[in-house]
JSON list of C-alpha atoms in Angstrom, two decimals:
[
{"chain": "F", "resi": 77, "resn": "GLY", "atom": "CA", "xyz": [148.82, 85.57, 107.09]},
{"chain": "F", "resi": 78, "resn": "ALA", "atom": "CA", "xyz": [145.25, 84.75, 108.02]},
{"chain": "F", "resi": 79, "resn": "VAL", "atom": "CA", "xyz": [144.34, 88.12, 109.44]},
{"chain": "F", "resi": 80, "resn": "VAL", "atom": "CA", "xyz": [140.83, 89.05, 110.37]},
{"chain": "F", "resi": 81, "resn": "SER", "atom": "CA", "xyz": [139.87, 92.64, 111.16]},
{"chain": "F", "resi": 82, "resn": "GLN", "atom": "CA", "xyz": [136.79, 94.16, 112.74]},
{"chain": "F", "resi": 83, "resn": "HIS", "atom": "CA", "xyz": [135.51, 97.60, 112.51]},
{"chain": "F", "resi": 84, "resn": "PRO", "atom": "CA", "xyz": [134.77, 99.50, 114.62]},
{"chain": "F", "resi": 85, "resn": "SER", "atom": "CA", "xyz": [136.86, 98.31, 117.60]},
{"chain": "F", "resi": 86, "resn": "TRP", "atom": "CA", "xyz": [134.39, 100.03, 119.92]},
{"chain": "F", "resi": 87, "resn": "VAL", "atom": "CA", "xyz": [131.13, 101.88, 119.52]},
{"chain": "F", "resi": 88, "resn": "ILE", "atom": "CA", "xyz": [128.77, 103.73, 121.90]},
{"chain": "F", "resi": 89, "resn": "CYS", "atom": "CA", "xyz": [125.21, 104.33, 120.72]},
{"chain": "F", "resi": 90, "resn": "LYS", "atom": "CA", "xyz": [121.88, 105.40, 122.11]},
{"chain": "F", "resi": 91, "resn": "SER", "atom": "CA", "xyz": [119.11, 102.95, 122.86]},
{"chain": "F", "resi": 92, "resn": "GLY", "atom": "CA", "xyz": [116.98, 102.30, 119.84]},
{"chain": "F", "resi": 93, "resn": "THR", "atom": "CA", "xyz": [119.65, 102.90, 117.21]},
{"chain": "F", "resi": 94, "resn": "SER", "atom": "CA", "xyz": [121.13, 100.32, 114.92]},
{"chain": "F", "resi": 95, "resn": "VAL", "atom": "CA", "xyz": [124.80, 99.52, 114.80]},
{"chain": "F", "resi": 96, "resn": "LYS", "atom": "CA", "xyz": [126.70, 97.72, 112.03]},
{"chain": "F", "resi": 97, "resn": "ILE", "atom": "CA", "xyz": [129.90, 95.85, 112.72]},
{"chain": "F", "resi": 98, "resn": "GLU", "atom": "CA", "xyz": [132.18, 94.66, 109.98]},
{"chain": "F", "resi": 99, "resn": "CYS", "atom": "CA", "xyz": [134.34, 91.59, 109.83]},
{"chain": "F", "resi": 100, "resn": "ARG", "atom": "CA", "xyz": [136.95, 91.21, 107.11]},
{"chain": "F", "resi": 101, "resn": "SER", "atom": "CA", "xyz": [139.37, 88.52, 106.14]},
{"chain": "F", "resi": 102, "resn": "LEU", "atom": "CA", "xyz": [142.38, 90.52, 104.94]},
{"chain": "F", "resi": 103, "resn": "ASP", "atom": "CA", "xyz": [144.52, 87.92, 103.14]},
{"chain": "F", "resi": 104, "resn": "PHE", "atom": "CA", "xyz": [142.27, 84.96, 102.52]},
{"chain": "F", "resi": 105, "resn": "GLN", "atom": "CA", "xyz": [138.87, 84.17, 101.24]},
{"chain": "F", "resi": 106, "resn": "ALA", "atom": "CA", "xyz": [136.46, 83.15, 103.90]},
{"chain": "F", "resi": 107, "resn": "THR", "atom": "CA", "xyz": [133.74, 80.72, 102.93]},
{"chain": "F", "resi": 108, "resn": "THR", "atom": "CA", "xyz": [132.37, 80.73, 106.43]},
{"chain": "F", "resi": 109, "resn": "MET", "atom": "CA", "xyz": [132.36, 83.44, 109.10]},
{"chain": "F", "resi": 110, "resn": "PHE", "atom": "CA", "xyz": [131.11, 83.05, 112.65]},
{"chain": "F", "resi": 111, "resn": "TRP", "atom": "CA", "xyz": [129.77, 85.65, 115.04]},
{"chain": "F", "resi": 112, "resn": "TYR", "atom": "CA", "xyz": [130.17, 85.35, 118.78]},
{"chain": "F", "resi": 113, "resn": "ARG", "atom": "CA", "xyz": [129.07, 87.43, 121.71]},
{"chain": "F", "resi": 114, "resn": "GLN", "atom": "CA", "xyz": [131.01, 87.65, 124.95]},
{"chain": "F", "resi": 115, "resn": "PHE", "atom": "CA", "xyz": [129.73, 89.24, 128.15]},
{"chain": "F", "resi": 116, "resn": "PRO", "atom": "CA", "xyz": [132.23, 90.43, 130.79]},
{"chain": "F", "resi": 117, "resn": "LYS", "atom": "CA", "xyz": [134.18, 87.60, 132.32]},
{"chain": "F", "resi": 118, "resn": "GLN", "atom": "CA", "xyz": [132.25, 85.04, 130.44]},
{"chain": "F", "resi": 119, "resn": "SER", "atom": "CA", "xyz": [132.98, 82.77, 127.57]},
{"chain": "F", "resi": 120, "resn": "LEU", "atom": "CA", "xyz": [132.23, 83.22, 123.87]},
{"chain": "F", "resi": 121, "resn": "MET", "atom": "CA", "xyz": [128.76, 82.20, 122.74]},
{"chain": "F", "resi": 122, "resn": "LEU", "atom": "CA", "xyz": [128.20, 81.44, 119.19]},
{"chain": "F", "resi": 123, "resn": "MET", "atom": "CA", "xyz": [125.44, 83.60, 117.76]},
{"chain": "F", "resi": 124, "resn": "ALA", "atom": "CA", "xyz": [125.39, 82.64, 114.01]},
{"chain": "F", "resi": 125, "resn": "THR", "atom": "CA", "xyz": [127.25, 80.90, 111.27]},
{"chain": "F", "resi": 126, "resn": "SER", "atom": "CA", "xyz": [127.47, 82.86, 108.02]},
{"chain": "F", "resi": 127, "resn": "ASN", "atom": "CA", "xyz": [128.22, 81.32, 104.63]},
{"chain": "F", "resi": 128, "resn": "GLU", "atom": "CA", "xyz": [128.96, 83.62, 101.62]},
{"chain": "F", "resi": 129, "resn": "GLY", "atom": "CA", "xyz": [125.94, 84.11, 99.45]},
{"chain": "F", "resi": 130, "resn": "SER", "atom": "CA", "xyz": [123.43, 82.36, 101.73]},
{"chain": "F", "resi": 131, "resn": "LYS", "atom": "CA", "xyz": [121.38, 83.19, 104.72]},
{"chain": "F", "resi": 132, "resn": "ALA", "atom": "CA", "xyz": [123.01, 82.86, 108.09]},
{"chain": "F", "resi": 133, "resn": "THR", "atom": "CA", "xyz": [122.25, 80.05, 110.53]},
{"chain": "F", "resi": 134, "resn": "TYR", "atom": "CA", "xyz": [121.38, 81.26, 113.96]},
{"chain": "F", "resi": 135, "resn": "GLU", "atom": "CA", "xyz": [121.88, 79.51, 117.18]},
{"chain": "F", "resi": 136, "resn": "GLN", "atom": "CA", "xyz": [118.96, 78.78, 119.34]},
{"chain": "F", "resi": 137, "resn": "GLY", "atom": "CA", "xyz": [117.81, 81.76, 121.32]},
{"chain": "F", "resi": 138, "resn": "VAL", "atom": "CA", "xyz": [119.37, 84.32, 119.04]},
{"chain": "F", "resi": 139, "resn": "GLU", "atom": "CA", "xyz": [116.90, 86.72, 117.32]},
{"chain": "F", "resi": 140, "resn": "LYS", "atom": "CA", "xyz": [117.65, 86.71, 113.61]},
{"chain": "F", "resi": 141, "resn": "ASP", "atom": "CA", "xyz": [115.57, 89.89, 113.18]},
{"chain": "F", "resi": 142, "resn": "LYS", "atom": "CA", "xyz": [117.49, 91.74, 115.77]},
{"chain": "F", "resi": 143, "resn": "PHE", "atom": "CA", "xyz": [120.94, 90.55, 114.77]},
{"chain": "F", "resi": 144, "resn": "LEU", "atom": "CA", "xyz": [121.11, 90.86, 110.98]},
{"chain": "F", "resi": 145, "resn": "ILE", "atom": "CA", "xyz": [124.00, 89.11, 109.27]},
{"chain": "F", "resi": 146, "resn": "ASN", "atom": "CA", "xyz": [125.10, 89.66, 105.77]},
{"chain": "F", "resi": 147, "resn": "HIS", "atom": "CA", "xyz": [127.91, 87.83, 104.10]},
{"chain": "F", "resi": 148, "resn": "ALA", "atom": "CA", "xyz": [127.90, 89.47, 100.73]},
{"chain": "F", "resi": 149, "resn": "SER", "atom": "CA", "xyz": [131.49, 88.55, 99.67]},
{"chain": "F", "resi": 150, "resn": "LEU", "atom": "CA", "xyz": [134.13, 86.11, 100.56]},
{"chain": "F", "resi": 151, "resn": "THR", "atom": "CA", "xyz": [136.00, 88.66, 102.58]},
{"chain": "F", "resi": 152, "resn": "LEU", "atom": "CA", "xyz": [133.31, 90.59, 104.36]},
{"chain": "F", "resi": 153, "resn": "SER", "atom": "CA", "xyz": [130.49, 89.75, 106.81]},
{"chain": "F", "resi": 154, "resn": "THR", "atom": "CA", "xyz": [128.52, 92.32, 108.67]},
{"chain": "F", "resi": 155, "resn": "LEU", "atom": "CA", "xyz": [126.50, 92.13, 111.85]},
{"chain": "F", "resi": 156, "resn": "THR", "atom": "CA", "xyz": [123.89, 94.79, 112.37]},
{"chain": "F", "resi": 157, "resn": "VAL", "atom": "CA", "xyz": [122.35, 95.11, 115.85]},
{"chain": "F", "resi": 158, "resn": "THR", "atom": "CA", "xyz": [118.96, 96.57, 115.21]},
{"chain": "F", "resi": 159, "resn": "SER", "atom": "CA", "xyz": [117.09, 98.74, 117.72]},
{"chain": "F", "resi": 160, "resn": "ALA", "atom": "CA", "xyz": [119.92, 98.21, 120.19]},
{"chain": "F", "resi": 161, "resn": "HIS", "atom": "CA", "xyz": [119.17, 98.22, 123.95]},
{"chain": "F", "resi": 162, "resn": "PRO", "atom": "CA", "xyz": [121.47, 98.30, 126.96]},
{"chain": "F", "resi": 163, "resn": "GLU", "atom": "CA", "xyz": [121.21, 94.53, 127.36]},
{"chain": "F", "resi": 164, "resn": "ASP", "atom": "CA", "xyz": [122.83, 94.22, 123.88]},
{"chain": "F", "resi": 165, "resn": "SER", "atom": "CA", "xyz": [126.01, 95.83, 125.29]},
{"chain": "F", "resi": 166, "resn": "SER", "atom": "CA", "xyz": [128.69, 93.17, 124.84]},
{"chain": "F", "resi": 167, "resn": "PHE", "atom": "CA", "xyz": [131.88, 92.24, 123.14]},
{"chain": "F", "resi": 168, "resn": "TYR", "atom": "CA", "xyz": [131.17, 90.92, 119.62]},
{"chain": "F", "resi": 169, "resn": "ILE", "atom": "CA", "xyz": [133.84, 88.80, 117.96]},
{"chain": "F", "resi": 170, "resn": "CYS", "atom": "CA", "xyz": [133.86, 87.35, 114.49]},
{"chain": "F", "resi": 171, "resn": "SER", "atom": "CA", "xyz": [136.02, 84.56, 113.05]},
{"chain": "F", "resi": 172, "resn": "ALA", "atom": "CA", "xyz": [136.59, 83.37, 109.57]},
{"chain": "F", "resi": 173, "resn": "THR", "atom": "CA", "xyz": [137.61, 80.09, 108.13]},
{"chain": "F", "resi": 174, "resn": "PRO", "atom": "CA", "xyz": [139.19, 79.61, 104.72]},
{"chain": "F", "resi": 175, "resn": "GLY", "atom": "CA", "xyz": [137.19, 76.45, 104.13]},
{"chain": "F", "resi": 176, "resn": "MET", "atom": "CA", "xyz": [140.07, 74.58, 102.44]},
{"chain": "F", "resi": 177, "resn": "SER", "atom": "CA", "xyz": [138.91, 71.19, 101.13]},
{"chain": "F", "resi": 178, "resn": "GLY", "atom": "CA", "xyz": [140.76, 68.02, 101.98]},
{"chain": "F", "resi": 179, "resn": "ARG", "atom": "CA", "xyz": [141.59, 69.09, 105.49]},
{"chain": "F", "resi": 180, "resn": "SER", "atom": "CA", "xyz": [140.11, 67.38, 108.48]},
{"chain": "F", "resi": 181, "resn": "TYR", "atom": "CA", "xyz": [139.35, 70.72, 110.08]},
{"chain": "F", "resi": 182, "resn": "ASN", "atom": "CA", "xyz": [139.06, 74.35, 109.07]},
{"chain": "F", "resi": 183, "resn": "GLU", "atom": "CA", "xyz": [140.95, 76.55, 111.48]},
{"chain": "F", "resi": 184, "resn": "GLN", "atom": "CA", "xyz": [139.04, 79.69, 112.59]},
{"chain": "F", "resi": 185, "resn": "PHE", "atom": "CA", "xyz": [140.93, 83.01, 112.68]},
{"chain": "F", "resi": 186, "resn": "PHE", "atom": "CA", "xyz": [139.45, 85.47, 115.07]},
{"chain": "F", "resi": 187, "resn": "GLY", "atom": "CA", "xyz": [138.95, 89.20, 114.77]},
{"chain": "F", "resi": 188, "resn": "PRO", "atom": "CA", "xyz": [139.97, 91.53, 117.58]},
{"chain": "F", "resi": 189, "resn": "GLY", "atom": "CA", "xyz": [136.47, 92.05, 118.66]},
{"chain": "F", "resi": 190, "resn": "THR", "atom": "CA", "xyz": [134.09, 95.12, 118.89]},
{"chain": "F", "resi": 191, "resn": "ARG", "atom": "CA", "xyz": [132.90, 96.38, 122.11]},
{"chain": "F", "resi": 192, "resn": "LEU", "atom": "CA", "xyz": [129.42, 97.69, 121.96]},
{"chain": "F", "resi": 193, "resn": "THR", "atom": "CA", "xyz": [127.96, 99.98, 124.63]},
{"chain": "F", "resi": 194, "resn": "VAL", "atom": "CA", "xyz": [124.34, 100.96, 124.44]},
{"chain": "F", "resi": 195, "resn": "LEU", "atom": "CA", "xyz": [123.31, 103.85, 126.65]},
{"chain": "B", "resi": 643, "resn": "SER", "atom": "CA", "xyz": [124.54, 71.44, 123.10]},
{"chain": "B", "resi": 644, "resn": "GLN", "atom": "CA", "xyz": [127.75, 70.51, 124.70]},
{"chain": "B", "resi": 645, "resn": "GLN", "atom": "CA", "xyz": [129.41, 73.11, 126.86]},
{"chain": "B", "resi": 646, "resn": "GLY", "atom": "CA", "xyz": [132.96, 72.75, 128.01]},
{"chain": "B", "resi": 647, "resn": "GLU", "atom": "CA", "xyz": [133.71, 73.46, 131.58]},
{"chain": "B", "resi": 648, "resn": "GLU", "atom": "CA", "xyz": [137.05, 74.57, 132.77]},
{"chain": "B", "resi": 649, "resn": "ASP", "atom": "CA", "xyz": [138.72, 74.59, 136.05]},
{"chain": "B", "resi": 650, "resn": "PRO", "atom": "CA", "xyz": [139.96, 76.42, 137.89]},
{"chain": "B", "resi": 651, "resn": "GLN", "atom": "CA", "xyz": [137.97, 79.54, 136.94]},
{"chain": "B", "resi": 652, "resn": "ALA", "atom": "CA", "xyz": [140.88, 81.64, 138.18]},
{"chain": "B", "resi": 653, "resn": "LEU", "atom": "CA", "xyz": [144.47, 80.78, 138.87]},
{"chain": "B", "resi": 654, "resn": "SER", "atom": "CA", "xyz": [147.19, 83.01, 140.30]},
{"chain": "B", "resi": 655, "resn": "ILE", "atom": "CA", "xyz": [150.77, 81.80, 140.40]},
{"chain": "B", "resi": 656, "resn": "GLN", "atom": "CA", "xyz": [154.29, 83.19, 140.66]},
{"chain": "B", "resi": 657, "resn": "GLU", "atom": "CA", "xyz": [156.44, 83.78, 137.57]},
{"chain": "B", "resi": 658, "resn": "GLY", "atom": "CA", "xyz": [158.45, 80.78, 136.72]},
{"chain": "B", "resi": 659, "resn": "GLU", "atom": "CA", "xyz": [155.90, 78.25, 138.04]},
{"chain": "B", "resi": 660, "resn": "ASN", "atom": "CA", "xyz": [153.91, 75.94, 135.96]},
{"chain": "B", "resi": 661, "resn": "ALA", "atom": "CA", "xyz": [150.26, 76.55, 135.33]},
{"chain": "B", "resi": 662, "resn": "THR", "atom": "CA", "xyz": [147.70, 73.77, 134.65]},
{"chain": "B", "resi": 663, "resn": "MET", "atom": "CA", "xyz": [144.19, 74.30, 133.42]},
{"chain": "B", "resi": 664, "resn": "ASN", "atom": "CA", "xyz": [141.62, 71.64, 132.73]},
{"chain": "B", "resi": 665, "resn": "CYS", "atom": "CA", "xyz": [138.67, 71.38, 130.45]},
{"chain": "B", "resi": 666, "resn": "SER", "atom": "CA", "xyz": [135.85, 68.92, 130.32]},
{"chain": "B", "resi": 667, "resn": "TYR", "atom": "CA", "xyz": [133.26, 68.39, 127.66]},
{"chain": "B", "resi": 668, "resn": "LYS", "atom": "CA", "xyz": [130.12, 66.29, 127.20]},
{"chain": "B", "resi": 669, "resn": "THR", "atom": "CA", "xyz": [129.97, 64.84, 123.77]},
{"chain": "B", "resi": 670, "resn": "SER", "atom": "CA", "xyz": [132.24, 63.16, 121.18]},
{"chain": "B", "resi": 671, "resn": "ILE", "atom": "CA", "xyz": [134.55, 65.59, 119.45]},
{"chain": "B", "resi": 672, "resn": "ASN", "atom": "CA", "xyz": [136.65, 65.82, 116.28]},
{"chain": "B", "resi": 673, "resn": "ASN", "atom": "CA", "xyz": [139.27, 68.01, 117.91]},
{"chain": "B", "resi": 674, "resn": "LEU", "atom": "CA", "xyz": [139.86, 70.27, 120.89]},
{"chain": "B", "resi": 675, "resn": "GLN", "atom": "CA", "xyz": [141.62, 73.62, 120.78]},
{"chain": "B", "resi": 676, "resn": "TRP", "atom": "CA", "xyz": [143.03, 75.94, 123.28]},
{"chain": "B", "resi": 677, "resn": "TYR", "atom": "CA", "xyz": [142.91, 79.75, 122.88]},
{"chain": "B", "resi": 678, "resn": "ARG", "atom": "CA", "xyz": [144.31, 82.69, 124.78]},
{"chain": "B", "resi": 679, "resn": "GLN", "atom": "CA", "xyz": [142.56, 85.95, 125.23]},
{"chain": "B", "resi": 680, "resn": "ASN", "atom": "CA", "xyz": [144.08, 89.01, 126.66]},
{"chain": "B", "resi": 681, "resn": "SER", "atom": "CA", "xyz": [141.78, 91.34, 128.48]},
{"chain": "B", "resi": 682, "resn": "GLY", "atom": "CA", "xyz": [139.40, 93.10, 125.96]},
{"chain": "B", "resi": 683, "resn": "ARG", "atom": "CA", "xyz": [141.09, 91.57, 122.95]},
{"chain": "B", "resi": 684, "resn": "GLY", "atom": "CA", "xyz": [140.48, 88.87, 120.40]},
{"chain": "B", "resi": 685, "resn": "LEU", "atom": "CA", "xyz": [141.45, 85.21, 120.62]},
{"chain": "B", "resi": 686, "resn": "VAL", "atom": "CA", "xyz": [144.88, 83.79, 119.84]},
{"chain": "B", "resi": 687, "resn": "HIS", "atom": "CA", "xyz": [144.94, 80.11, 118.76]},
{"chain": "B", "resi": 688, "resn": "LEU", "atom": "CA", "xyz": [147.43, 78.20, 120.82]},
{"chain": "B", "resi": 689, "resn": "ILE", "atom": "CA", "xyz": [147.15, 74.56, 119.92]},
{"chain": "B", "resi": 690, "resn": "LEU", "atom": "CA", "xyz": [144.83, 71.96, 118.41]},
{"chain": "B", "resi": 691, "resn": "ILE", "atom": "CA", "xyz": [144.70, 68.27, 119.46]},
{"chain": "B", "resi": 692, "resn": "ARG", "atom": "CA", "xyz": [142.79, 65.74, 117.46]},
{"chain": "B", "resi": 693, "resn": "SER", "atom": "CA", "xyz": [140.53, 63.15, 118.95]},
{"chain": "B", "resi": 694, "resn": "ASN", "atom": "CA", "xyz": [143.04, 60.47, 118.10]},
{"chain": "B", "resi": 695, "resn": "GLU", "atom": "CA", "xyz": [145.88, 62.19, 119.81]},
{"chain": "B", "resi": 696, "resn": "ARG", "atom": "CA", "xyz": [146.70, 62.03, 123.44]},
{"chain": "B", "resi": 697, "resn": "GLU", "atom": "CA", "xyz": [149.37, 64.66, 123.89]},
{"chain": "B", "resi": 698, "resn": "LYS", "atom": "CA", "xyz": [150.83, 67.55, 122.00]},
{"chain": "B", "resi": 699, "resn": "HIS", "atom": "CA", "xyz": [153.53, 70.03, 122.67]},
{"chain": "B", "resi": 700, "resn": "SER", "atom": "CA", "xyz": [154.25, 73.55, 121.40]},
{"chain": "B", "resi": 701, "resn": "GLY", "atom": "CA", "xyz": [156.99, 75.46, 122.96]},
{"chain": "B", "resi": 702, "resn": "ARG", "atom": "CA", "xyz": [156.10, 75.90, 126.65]},
{"chain": "B", "resi": 703, "resn": "LEU", "atom": "CA", "xyz": [152.67, 74.49, 126.08]},
{"chain": "B", "resi": 704, "resn": "ARG", "atom": "CA", "xyz": [151.70, 70.90, 126.66]},
{"chain": "B", "resi": 705, "resn": "VAL", "atom": "CA", "xyz": [148.14, 69.68, 125.97]},
{"chain": "B", "resi": 706, "resn": "THR", "atom": "CA", "xyz": [146.73, 66.32, 126.85]},
{"chain": "B", "resi": 707, "resn": "LEU", "atom": "CA", "xyz": [143.43, 64.81, 125.77]},
{"chain": "B", "resi": 708, "resn": "ASP", "atom": "CA", "xyz": [141.55, 61.96, 127.42]},
{"chain": "B", "resi": 709, "resn": "THR", "atom": "CA", "xyz": [138.60, 61.12, 125.29]},
{"chain": "B", "resi": 710, "resn": "SER", "atom": "CA", "xyz": [137.45, 58.36, 127.62]},
{"chain": "B", "resi": 711, "resn": "LYS", "atom": "CA", "xyz": [137.05, 60.99, 130.35]},
{"chain": "B", "resi": 712, "resn": "LYS", "atom": "CA", "xyz": [136.18, 63.73, 127.93]},
{"chain": "B", "resi": 713, "resn": "SER", "atom": "CA", "xyz": [138.78, 66.02, 129.37]},
{"chain": "B", "resi": 714, "resn": "SER", "atom": "CA", "xyz": [141.80, 67.95, 128.38]},
{"chain": "B", "resi": 715, "resn": "SER", "atom": "CA", "xyz": [144.55, 69.84, 130.17]},
{"chain": "B", "resi": 716, "resn": "LEU", "atom": "CA", "xyz": [146.80, 72.77, 129.24]},
{"chain": "B", "resi": 717, "resn": "LEU", "atom": "CA", "xyz": [150.11, 73.04, 130.99]},
{"chain": "B", "resi": 718, "resn": "ILE", "atom": "CA", "xyz": [152.17, 76.21, 130.68]},
{"chain": "B", "resi": 719, "resn": "THR", "atom": "CA", "xyz": [155.73, 75.70, 131.93]},
{"chain": "B", "resi": 720, "resn": "ALA", "atom": "CA", "xyz": [158.02, 78.25, 133.23]},
{"chain": "B", "resi": 721, "resn": "SER", "atom": "CA", "xyz": [155.27, 80.90, 133.27]},
{"chain": "B", "resi": 722, "resn": "ARG", "atom": "CA", "xyz": [155.96, 84.48, 132.46]},
{"chain": "B", "resi": 723, "resn": "ALA", "atom": "CA", "xyz": [154.10, 87.71, 133.28]},
{"chain": "B", "resi": 724, "resn": "ALA", "atom": "CA", "xyz": [153.12, 87.88, 129.64]},
{"chain": "B", "resi": 725, "resn": "ASP", "atom": "CA", "xyz": [151.18, 84.66, 129.98]},
{"chain": "B", "resi": 726, "resn": "THR", "atom": "CA", "xyz": [148.61, 86.49, 132.03]},
{"chain": "B", "resi": 727, "resn": "ALA", "atom": "CA", "xyz": [145.36, 86.12, 130.16]},
{"chain": "B", "resi": 728, "resn": "SER", "atom": "CA", "xyz": [142.16, 84.11, 129.94]},
{"chain": "B", "resi": 729, "resn": "TYR", "atom": "CA", "xyz": [142.51, 80.65, 128.45]},
{"chain": "B", "resi": 730, "resn": "PHE", "atom": "CA", "xyz": [139.61, 78.87, 126.76]},
{"chain": "B", "resi": 731, "resn": "CYS", "atom": "CA", "xyz": [139.21, 75.39, 125.47]},
{"chain": "B", "resi": 732, "resn": "ALA", "atom": "CA", "xyz": [136.93, 74.95, 122.44]},
{"chain": "B", "resi": 733, "resn": "THR", "atom": "CA", "xyz": [135.56, 71.68, 121.08]},
{"chain": "B", "resi": 734, "resn": "ASP", "atom": "CA", "xyz": [134.58, 70.90, 117.53]},
{"chain": "B", "resi": 735, "resn": "ALA", "atom": "CA", "xyz": [132.06, 68.13, 117.12]},
{"chain": "B", "resi": 736, "resn": "SER", "atom": "CA", "xyz": [130.61, 69.30, 113.74]},
{"chain": "B", "resi": 737, "resn": "GLN", "atom": "CA", "xyz": [130.76, 67.95, 110.27]},
{"chain": "B", "resi": 738, "resn": "GLY", "atom": "CA", "xyz": [131.99, 70.26, 107.56]},
{"chain": "B", "resi": 739, "resn": "ALA", "atom": "CA", "xyz": [132.25, 73.89, 108.71]},
{"chain": "B", "resi": 740, "resn": "GLN", "atom": "CA", "xyz": [133.85, 74.02, 112.02]},
{"chain": "B", "resi": 741, "resn": "LYS", "atom": "CA", "xyz": [131.46, 75.03, 114.80]},
{"chain": "B", "resi": 742, "resn": "LEU", "atom": "CA", "xyz": [133.26, 75.61, 118.08]},
{"chain": "B", "resi": 743, "resn": "VAL", "atom": "CA", "xyz": [131.79, 75.42, 121.57]},
{"chain": "B", "resi": 744, "resn": "PHE", "atom": "CA", "xyz": [133.88, 77.26, 124.08]},
{"chain": "B", "resi": 745, "resn": "GLY", "atom": "CA", "xyz": [134.51, 76.39, 127.76]},
{"chain": "B", "resi": 746, "resn": "GLN", "atom": "CA", "xyz": [133.97, 78.98, 130.47]},
{"chain": "B", "resi": 747, "resn": "GLY", "atom": "CA", "xyz": [137.72, 79.80, 130.53]},
{"chain": "B", "resi": 748, "resn": "THR", "atom": "CA", "xyz": [140.36, 80.11, 133.21]},
{"chain": "B", "resi": 749, "resn": "ARG", "atom": "CA", "xyz": [141.75, 83.48, 134.15]},
{"chain": "B", "resi": 750, "resn": "LEU", "atom": "CA", "xyz": [145.42, 83.10, 134.67]},
{"chain": "B", "resi": 751, "resn": "THR", "atom": "CA", "xyz": [147.48, 85.71, 136.58]},
{"chain": "B", "resi": 752, "resn": "ILE", "atom": "CA", "xyz": [151.27, 85.45, 136.69]},
{"chain": "B", "resi": 753, "resn": "ASN", "atom": "CA", "xyz": [152.71, 87.47, 139.55]},
{"chain": "B", "resi": 754, "resn": "PRO", "atom": "CA", "xyz": [156.22, 88.87, 138.96]}
]
């Protein structure tokens, strides 16, 4: 149980185009989803926190107009990289949490990641 | 914001040996978690230790937490080639929805 998928697993696009990445919780309802970015040989950096039905909360330094996040349902969140440039090339990972009440913490389940290469 | 630091950044040992990785953080936490990431893949949750716990075991994994020193260690005993991966600690200091801050990670290589 607690499987999170991402699509696509990898994408190559031309500079200036927009790319949409999907994150789905397959067997649970995710009240909260997180989007991370990871550059080669570096750690994960949280980009934004997404709650179903509300606007995403972006971390400092992350451009919300460039990285559009939509959490339209309890099982799907999308990240759209608008007008992508080579410096946006990275590994994007999402995670989802069931948000069960009464627990002292909500475990995050991670997707397999999407490798974006912008030419 | 707090940022975990891990050492060593890279560790190479022989199969069968024990591997120890350390993580330090800067602020008070609710819990600390360790994750494994194989090259180019997603994260696999290994173990969570709460702020009021000092040690936890799971199979060949042993995690310690010293909140007075704001540090944690992950010990992998009897290492195997399949343990080759990057290992990250992540701290949660938030209220409500879990917001993790990841350390820089340790790249572990197990030589057969």
